[in-house]
Amino acid sequence: MSKELMRQNIEKAQREIDAKKEIVGQGRMRQHYHFMPQTGWLNDPNGLIYFKGKYHFFYQHNPYEGFWSSMHWGHAVSEDLFHWEYLPLALAPSENYDNHHQGGCFSGSAIEHDGKLFLMYTGTTNNGCGFEQSQCIAYSEDGIHFEKYEGNPVLKAPEGVPGNFFRDPKLWKHGGTYYVICGANKGGMAQALLYKSEDMLNWEFVNVLAESRGEWGYMWECPDFFPVGDKYVLMFSPMGGGERTSVYLTGDFDYSTGKFYPVVSGEIDWGFDYYAPQSFEAPDGRRIIVGWANAWDWMPFWKDWGPTYREGWCGSFNLPREVVLCEDQTLKFLPVREAEELRQSCKERNEVILGEGEPLALRQGNVFEMKFRIRLTESTARKISLVLRVSGEMKTEITFDIEKAEITFDRSRSDGWSKGVARSPLNLMGKEYLDIHIFSDKSSLELFSNDYKNNISCNVFLPQEDCKNYIAATGGRAVIEKMESWEIAKTM
Ligand code: FRU
């Protein structure tokens, strides 16, 4: 009976998608190469996995309109992380443990077990005392059609953890045993709780893998835990973590106790629009993360989700990024090399002297990739700026302030809609070069700098097709050793 209800709810949602997808697909603000839904709302990446020869992306999804509501899991597959085929929705609310009308099937992850694709997700319900969250299982033989486990939920909030702060299970396997961490809150502090299982159905508590002492907020949304090199990384999006949207801690993990000992912390992205990243392993061993290019209304800098709801959609993913461990245990995040396959009509210039007050015109438009290598040893400029999407009064300005050692991303005049200036430190100590790598899509900009350690992702809207882009130097000249730019093929 309940199997039947999920099927009906998926079919209903699917009919809605089919009826709207063509018209929604014509939206002017739709992304060209960042993953997004066919219709409606998308938030967190869920269940990212390489399974039977394809990458699978699932996503928090409300197919009905461009706003968050009762959550379904959307589903798409790809062979290269950029060209996607949408599949039927994987999960829809249908059971008493996941049918909260303002909740549904919340975030979770995927793993292969016994040749089947298993999902663990958070069911949300209301049994009279507000939100109750528990962890539930669904599985599939063909990787397309899913069935919820009849013994759900498999994990309930432990004593002392409020029922509305127990969610976002992330699975992995180690030495024949399955492990999962869930975000939780205890006594006002964020925690990552660790459980283990031999069969994916029966779970036993191991330990509090890590917890906040206040500095990392009161709840960790979408925690993720994975090895890179000989270290372990814990990533999460902290609630109550100030301006931070997604954080990593690197350190050592002891499987015999289930305790993580972090040594280094850092920010995955310094922009306004990089949240709830999830990781997965590519077949060649790379650890790749994908984030949701947006934020929540409880965050200090939040304004809104942008104007795209008028086109019947909202939300896209940031570019997939490869996680690389550095010698000092910090991490860098490189756009995956598959993105290079999308490059078209390359322009390259070498040894360009950028004089003070003489901005240099770059490739026009708003769908491009650009790279700059600036020789600091011969540059006297105090500031180097990218002035992008210039059209009438509108512009987005990214400034590398060499004196202040800071990058600012000013989108307050981008589109008459977006607000705020995102900031990141700019660490040039002992460096010969300033490296800039930037991706622009219809509704977002992603900046990578400082050897891919200081990255800023922000959404900017209302594209002007004919907009202009410049690079400029202030307070002296800048020597650009090499600059390259490309158009990017439309894949979405
Ligand atoms: C993070 C999050 C998760 C939750 C999901 C609901 O963005 O709040 O904690 O599972 O979104 O859509």
XYZ file of C-alpha atoms and ligand atoms in Angstrom:
504
model
C 0.000 0.000 0.000
C 2.646 2.520 1.009
C 4.807 1.504 -1.974
C 1.819 2.482 -4.058
C 1.550 5.921 -2.407
C 5.177 6.817 -3.133
C 4.686 5.713 -6.757
C 1.582 7.894 -7.059
C 3.323 10.904 -5.518
C 6.283 10.523 -7.851
C 3.985 10.236 -10.852
C 2.060 13.317 -9.796
C 5.276 15.324 -9.449
C 6.532 13.935 -12.745
C 3.375 15.085 -14.550
C 3.940 18.574 -13.163
C 7.559 18.561 -14.378
C 6.578 17.317 -17.831
C 3.876 19.954 -18.169
C 6.225 22.823 -17.288
C 9.728 21.802 -18.292
C 9.706 23.311 -21.769
C 8.544 26.730 -20.739
C 10.723 26.742 -17.590
C 13.602 25.538 -19.759
C 13.446 28.793 -21.740
C 14.183 30.985 -18.715
C 16.739 33.707 -19.514
C 18.459 33.305 -16.165
C 18.910 29.540 -16.412
C 22.444 28.295 -16.040
C 24.319 26.985 -19.065
C 26.686 24.531 -17.436
C 25.932 24.457 -13.701
C 23.654 21.615 -12.671
C 20.065 22.675 -12.032
C 16.551 21.209 -11.890
C 14.163 20.939 -14.830
C 11.499 22.875 -12.931
C 10.976 24.160 -9.408
C 13.275 24.384 -6.437
C 16.644 22.679 -5.726
C 18.777 22.803 -2.609
C 21.324 20.341 -1.207
C 23.185 17.799 -3.309
C 22.219 14.343 -2.019
C 23.384 10.787 -2.673
C 26.295 11.734 -4.951
C 27.858 8.505 -6.186
C 29.525 6.807 -9.121
C 27.422 3.674 -9.610
C 27.517 1.156 -12.467
C 29.371 3.394 -14.900
C 27.602 6.687 -14.242
C 27.677 9.629 -11.870
C 24.396 9.972 -9.998
C 23.315 13.303 -8.555
C 20.238 13.374 -6.330
C 18.984 16.687 -4.966
C 16.591 18.267 -2.498
C 13.754 19.199 -4.777
C 10.324 20.780 -4.857
C 9.207 20.218 -8.442
C 6.052 22.325 -8.056
C 7.451 25.862 -7.726
C 10.638 27.862 -7.229
C 10.384 27.791 -3.425
C 11.343 25.321 -0.730
C 8.492 23.095 0.451
C 7.746 19.398 0.925
C 11.000 17.776 -0.182
C 11.367 15.156 -2.900
C 14.655 13.713 -4.173
C 15.355 14.650 -7.791
C 17.725 12.405 -9.750
C 19.999 12.702 -12.787
C 22.910 10.752 -14.285
C 25.984 11.770 -16.238
C 29.171 10.325 -17.652
C 31.205 13.519 -17.404
C 29.667 15.593 -14.561
C 28.359 18.209 -17.013
C 25.969 16.596 -19.501
C 23.015 15.289 -17.491
C 20.067 13.037 -18.148
C 17.165 13.556 -15.753
C 15.642 10.385 -14.353
C 12.314 9.909 -12.547
C 12.311 11.406 -9.058
C 13.846 8.918 -6.619
C 11.908 9.730 -3.429
C 8.652 11.473 -2.583
C 7.057 11.900 0.845
C 4.617 9.034 1.425
C 5.017 7.522 4.915
C 4.072 8.704 8.359
C 7.791 9.105 9.134
C 8.544 11.338 6.101
C 5.352 13.170 5.220
C 5.593 16.410 7.206
C 3.823 18.878 4.879
C 6.698 21.370 5.311
C 9.396 18.711 5.427
C 9.311 15.469 3.485
C 12.440 13.560 2.495
C 15.388 15.611 3.712
C 19.065 15.284 2.794
C 21.124 12.105 2.825
C 23.606 10.004 0.911
C 24.076 6.873 -1.206
C 26.192 3.742 -1.109
C 26.412 0.446 -2.981
C 25.524 -2.630 -0.921
C 24.962 -6.163 -2.274
C 24.947 -4.795 -5.829
C 22.049 -2.478 -4.979
C 21.994 1.292 -4.607
C 21.101 2.186 -1.019
C 20.018 5.662 0.090
C 19.892 6.890 3.666
C 17.840 10.058 4.094
C 16.168 12.024 6.863
C 12.440 11.531 7.229
C 10.587 14.447 8.788
C 7.243 14.172 10.490
C 5.075 15.806 13.117
C 3.619 13.568 15.779
C 2.211 16.475 17.702
C 5.448 17.952 19.017
C 6.811 19.817 15.999
C 9.431 18.512 13.608
C 10.719 15.006 14.259
C 13.643 13.815 12.205
C 14.828 10.211 11.822
C 17.082 8.346 9.420
C 15.478 6.082 6.828
C 16.603 3.666 4.116
C 15.508 3.216 0.496
C 17.070 0.883 -2.087
C 17.036 0.112 -5.745
C 18.115 -2.779 -7.988
C 18.349 -0.719 -11.172
C 19.545 2.567 -9.630
C 16.378 4.290 -10.892
C 13.310 3.013 -9.028
C 13.548 3.097 -5.238
C 11.615 1.343 -2.513
C 11.540 2.468 1.110
C 12.601 -0.132 3.677
C 9.640 -1.396 5.675
C 11.626 -1.319 8.917
C 12.084 2.487 8.679
C 13.179 4.553 10.487
C 16.515 2.885 11.211
C 17.824 5.640 13.505
C 16.000 7.920 15.903
C 17.332 10.935 17.789
C 19.201 9.774 20.897
C 18.291 11.070 24.326
C 19.189 14.700 24.838
C 19.139 15.489 21.095
C 16.040 17.527 20.128
C 13.982 15.734 17.463
C 14.355 18.625 15.004
C 18.171 18.549 15.165
C 19.049 15.059 13.945
C 19.586 14.874 10.219
C 21.602 14.601 6.991
C 23.201 11.117 7.225
C 26.448 10.648 5.240
C 27.481 7.043 4.599
C 30.831 5.409 3.888
C 32.353 1.949 4.067
C 35.595 0.971 5.738
C 36.993 -2.542 6.054
C 33.660 -4.264 5.385
C 31.698 -2.142 7.882
C 29.274 0.648 7.026
C 29.514 3.945 8.882
C 27.270 6.986 8.946
C 27.505 10.420 10.554
C 24.511 12.614 11.304
C 24.330 16.277 12.271
C 22.909 16.869 15.740
C 22.633 19.369 18.568
C 23.147 18.659 22.236
C 23.019 21.252 24.990
C 23.134 24.023 22.388
C 26.294 22.694 20.686
C 26.675 21.102 17.257
C 27.730 17.461 17.042
C 28.483 14.821 14.428
C 27.196 11.455 15.696
C 28.813 8.267 14.410
C 26.989 4.937 13.909
C 28.009 1.627 12.318
C 26.326 -1.344 10.700
C 27.199 -4.649 9.042
C 24.058 -4.870 6.897
C 22.929 -1.250 6.263
C 19.715 -1.878 8.209
C 20.734 -2.410 11.851
C 22.743 0.489 13.249
C 24.680 0.875 16.471
C 25.940 4.106 18.054
C 29.752 4.396 18.115
C 30.647 7.856 19.449
C 30.393 11.589 19.056
C 32.861 11.879 16.172
C 33.370 15.627 16.804
C 31.538 18.502 18.436
C 31.509 22.278 18.593
C 32.599 24.044 21.738
C 30.706 27.072 20.544
C 33.112 28.259 17.851
C 31.409 26.132 15.176
C 27.743 26.809 15.934
C 24.792 24.915 17.403
C 24.023 22.543 14.521
C 26.035 21.048 11.671
C 23.972 20.653 8.550
C 25.106 18.084 6.016
C 28.251 16.840 7.783
C 30.566 14.743 5.599
C 33.590 12.698 6.613
C 36.171 11.275 4.227
C 39.839 10.419 3.838
C 42.218 12.508 1.705
C 45.768 11.197 1.551
C 46.625 9.933 5.030
C 44.279 12.397 6.787
C 40.561 12.615 7.436
C 38.374 15.601 6.647
C 35.156 16.642 8.375
C 33.086 19.161 6.397
C 29.856 20.777 7.513
C 27.662 23.841 7.141
C 27.287 25.375 10.596
C 24.061 26.914 11.886
C 25.082 29.714 14.202
C 28.584 29.782 12.703
C 28.476 33.497 11.813
C 29.306 34.339 8.214
C 30.690 30.894 7.460
C 28.782 28.798 4.968
C 30.883 25.663 4.782
C 33.840 24.663 6.873
C 36.425 21.883 6.845
C 38.535 20.378 9.616
C 41.525 18.170 8.773
C 43.074 15.721 11.202
C 43.352 12.096 12.298
C 40.661 9.528 12.935
C 40.723 6.541 15.254
C 38.344 3.766 14.143
C 38.744 1.948 17.468
C 37.143 4.843 19.380
C 35.258 6.675 16.628
C 36.945 9.957 17.591
C 38.246 12.548 15.185
C 41.175 14.776 16.184
C 41.144 17.920 14.030
C 44.346 19.916 13.632
C 43.555 22.478 10.934
C 40.360 24.329 10.032
C 39.445 26.362 6.971
C 36.672 27.671 4.775
C 35.713 25.793 1.669
C 34.326 28.901 0.037
C 34.136 32.518 1.198
C 31.169 33.555 -0.928
C 27.500 33.973 -0.065
C 26.405 31.058 -2.195
C 28.163 27.840 -1.313
C 26.313 25.600 1.118
C 25.934 21.969 2.215
C 28.670 20.459 0.015
C 28.693 16.686 -0.267
C 31.637 14.539 -1.338
C 31.995 11.369 -3.396
C 34.814 9.326 -4.853
C 35.342 9.290 -8.619
C 36.399 5.976 -10.198
C 39.968 7.290 -10.526
C 40.170 7.964 -6.778
C 39.610 11.735 -6.808
C 37.550 13.108 -3.916
C 35.037 15.514 -5.429
C 32.667 17.878 -3.642
C 29.545 19.607 -4.892
C 27.782 22.458 -3.066
C 24.405 24.146 -3.337
C 24.848 27.647 -4.794
C 22.636 29.443 -2.315
C 22.004 30.041 1.387
C 19.259 30.118 4.036
C 17.169 32.928 5.454
C 18.595 32.479 8.973
C 22.120 33.376 7.794
C 23.437 36.839 8.753
C 24.114 38.049 5.206
C 21.077 36.493 3.566
C 18.835 38.654 1.379
C 16.659 36.260 -0.627
C 16.955 33.464 -3.150
C 17.018 35.736 -6.153
C 14.533 36.515 -8.894
C 14.591 33.186 -10.765
C 11.365 31.950 -9.149
C 9.669 34.224 -11.694
C 10.933 31.820 -14.341
C 9.600 28.839 -12.364
C 12.892 27.590 -10.923
C 15.400 28.311 -8.167
C 18.769 26.832 -7.325
C 21.829 25.319 -8.947
C 24.947 23.472 -7.839
C 28.415 24.986 -7.773
C 31.031 23.453 -10.050
C 32.230 20.045 -8.856
C 35.626 20.566 -7.156
C 38.457 18.167 -6.491
C 39.734 18.199 -2.912
C 43.522 18.237 -2.622
C 45.461 17.937 0.641
C 48.419 20.317 1.036
C 51.540 19.662 3.076
C 50.357 21.851 5.956
C 47.075 19.897 6.084
C 45.055 22.743 4.589
C 42.933 21.915 1.565
C 42.583 23.340 -1.879
C 39.566 22.949 -4.140
C 40.096 22.713 -7.885
C 37.342 22.840 -10.491
C 37.232 19.276 -11.868
C 39.301 18.773 -15.006
C 36.182 17.587 -16.908
C 35.274 21.308 -17.105
C 38.179 21.791 -19.539
C 36.280 19.723 -22.119
C 33.669 22.488 -22.312
C 36.130 25.167 -23.387
C 35.584 26.803 -26.775
C 37.271 29.546 -28.779
C 40.328 30.118 -26.629
C 41.940 33.545 -26.503
C 45.411 33.867 -25.055
C 47.745 36.811 -24.450
C 51.130 36.910 -22.820
C 53.167 39.656 -21.162
C 50.502 42.333 -21.002
C 51.302 45.490 -19.092
C 48.196 46.858 -17.447
C 48.757 50.576 -16.820
C 47.133 52.487 -14.015
C 43.775 53.917 -15.132
C 43.882 51.959 -18.408
C 41.378 49.113 -17.983
C 41.805 46.308 -20.461
C 38.699 44.985 -22.210
C 38.242 41.226 -21.916
C 35.959 38.754 -23.642
C 32.339 40.011 -23.632
C 29.251 38.275 -22.321
C 28.417 36.311 -19.218
C 29.189 32.670 -19.956
C 32.950 32.250 -19.843
C 36.011 30.973 -18.043
C 39.105 33.174 -17.563
C 42.543 32.647 -16.052
C 45.172 35.232 -15.163
C 48.713 34.884 -13.910
C 50.021 38.194 -12.618
C 53.718 38.645 -11.881
C 53.853 40.430 -8.534
C 57.593 40.972 -8.547
C 57.234 43.501 -11.403
C 53.805 44.887 -10.501
C 53.435 48.094 -8.543
C 49.616 48.204 -8.419
C 47.976 48.428 -5.005
C 44.786 46.888 -6.319
C 43.863 44.726 -9.274
C 40.183 44.508 -10.168
C 37.969 42.438 -12.391
C 35.043 44.596 -13.424
C 32.520 42.175 -14.850
C 29.074 42.189 -16.459
C 29.267 45.899 -17.083
C 26.075 47.179 -18.669
C 24.764 50.710 -18.081
C 25.020 51.331 -14.339
C 25.379 47.652 -13.523
C 28.679 45.936 -12.726
C 30.167 43.304 -10.455
C 33.558 44.194 -9.052
C 36.087 41.719 -7.682
C 39.106 43.433 -6.181
C 42.432 41.960 -5.128
C 43.694 44.481 -2.607
C 47.384 43.742 -2.341
C 48.016 46.270 0.443
C 45.152 45.104 2.601
C 45.728 41.447 1.706
C 42.041 40.985 0.970
C 39.750 39.952 -1.877
C 36.371 41.669 -2.055
C 33.484 40.537 -4.233
C 31.026 43.404 -4.551
C 27.680 42.450 -6.034
C 25.739 45.411 -4.674
C 25.491 46.945 -8.159
C 25.357 43.680 -10.104
C 21.751 43.513 -11.111
C 19.516 45.775 -9.037
C 18.658 42.718 -6.993
C 21.675 41.163 -5.268
C 23.264 42.706 -2.187
C 26.461 42.535 -0.208
C 30.233 42.367 -0.384
C 31.849 38.971 0.230
C 35.419 39.006 1.552
C 38.316 36.623 1.760
C 41.909 37.027 2.905
C 44.483 37.196 0.123
C 47.631 35.495 1.207
C 50.464 36.699 -1.025
C 53.281 36.349 1.484
C 56.381 35.105 -0.270
C 54.464 34.646 -3.546
C 55.734 35.598 -6.959
C 52.333 35.389 -8.629
C 48.709 36.281 -8.102
C 46.592 33.559 -9.698
C 42.977 34.189 -10.684
C 40.611 31.655 -12.196
C 37.002 32.615 -12.715
C 33.887 30.948 -14.084
C 30.843 32.947 -15.087
C 27.466 31.448 -15.859
C 24.104 33.111 -16.458
C 23.286 33.428 -12.743
C 26.549 32.899 -10.876
C 30.236 33.744 -10.612
C 32.815 31.419 -9.059
C 36.241 32.780 -8.285
C 39.278 30.640 -7.435
C 42.447 32.257 -6.170
C 45.513 31.829 -3.983
C 46.290 28.402 -5.420
C 42.601 27.388 -5.122
C 42.452 28.034 -1.375
C 40.535 31.314 -1.392
C 37.432 30.758 -3.449
C 34.361 32.968 -3.595
C 31.049 31.885 -5.107
C 28.205 34.364 -5.410
C 25.053 34.439 -7.448
C 24.418 37.445 -9.678
C 21.309 37.666 -11.827
C 19.581 39.302 -14.760
C 22.144 38.713 -17.470
C 22.687 41.304 -20.131
C 23.756 39.388 -23.212
C 26.018 42.180 -24.433
C 27.700 43.000 -21.115
C 31.404 43.893 -21.029
C 34.249 42.704 -18.831
C 37.503 44.441 -17.858
C 40.616 44.035 -15.783
C 42.094 47.167 -14.186
C 45.023 48.234 -12.001
C 44.961 50.955 -9.323
C 47.930 52.717 -7.738
C 50.495 51.385 -10.206
C 50.835 48.900 -13.034
C 50.290 45.164 -13.171
C 52.247 42.723 -15.298
C 50.041 39.938 -16.614
C 52.357 37.118 -17.595
C 49.550 35.087 -19.095
C 45.810 35.499 -19.606
C 43.468 32.985 -21.164
C 39.739 32.979 -21.728
C 37.172 30.634 -23.184
C 33.500 30.456 -23.991
C 31.857 27.500 -22.349
C 29.590 25.032 -24.129
C 25.983 24.866 -22.952
C 25.341 21.522 -21.294
C 22.174 22.052 -19.246
C 20.620 22.089 4.463
C 19.281 21.542 4.923
C 19.449 20.196 5.546
C 18.100 19.555 5.350
C 17.685 20.111 4.011
C 16.216 20.363 3.869
O 20.560 22.987 3.427
O 18.669 22.468 5.806
O 19.876 20.227 6.878
O 18.189 18.162 5.334
O 18.383 21.320 3.830
O 15.860 20.660 2.548
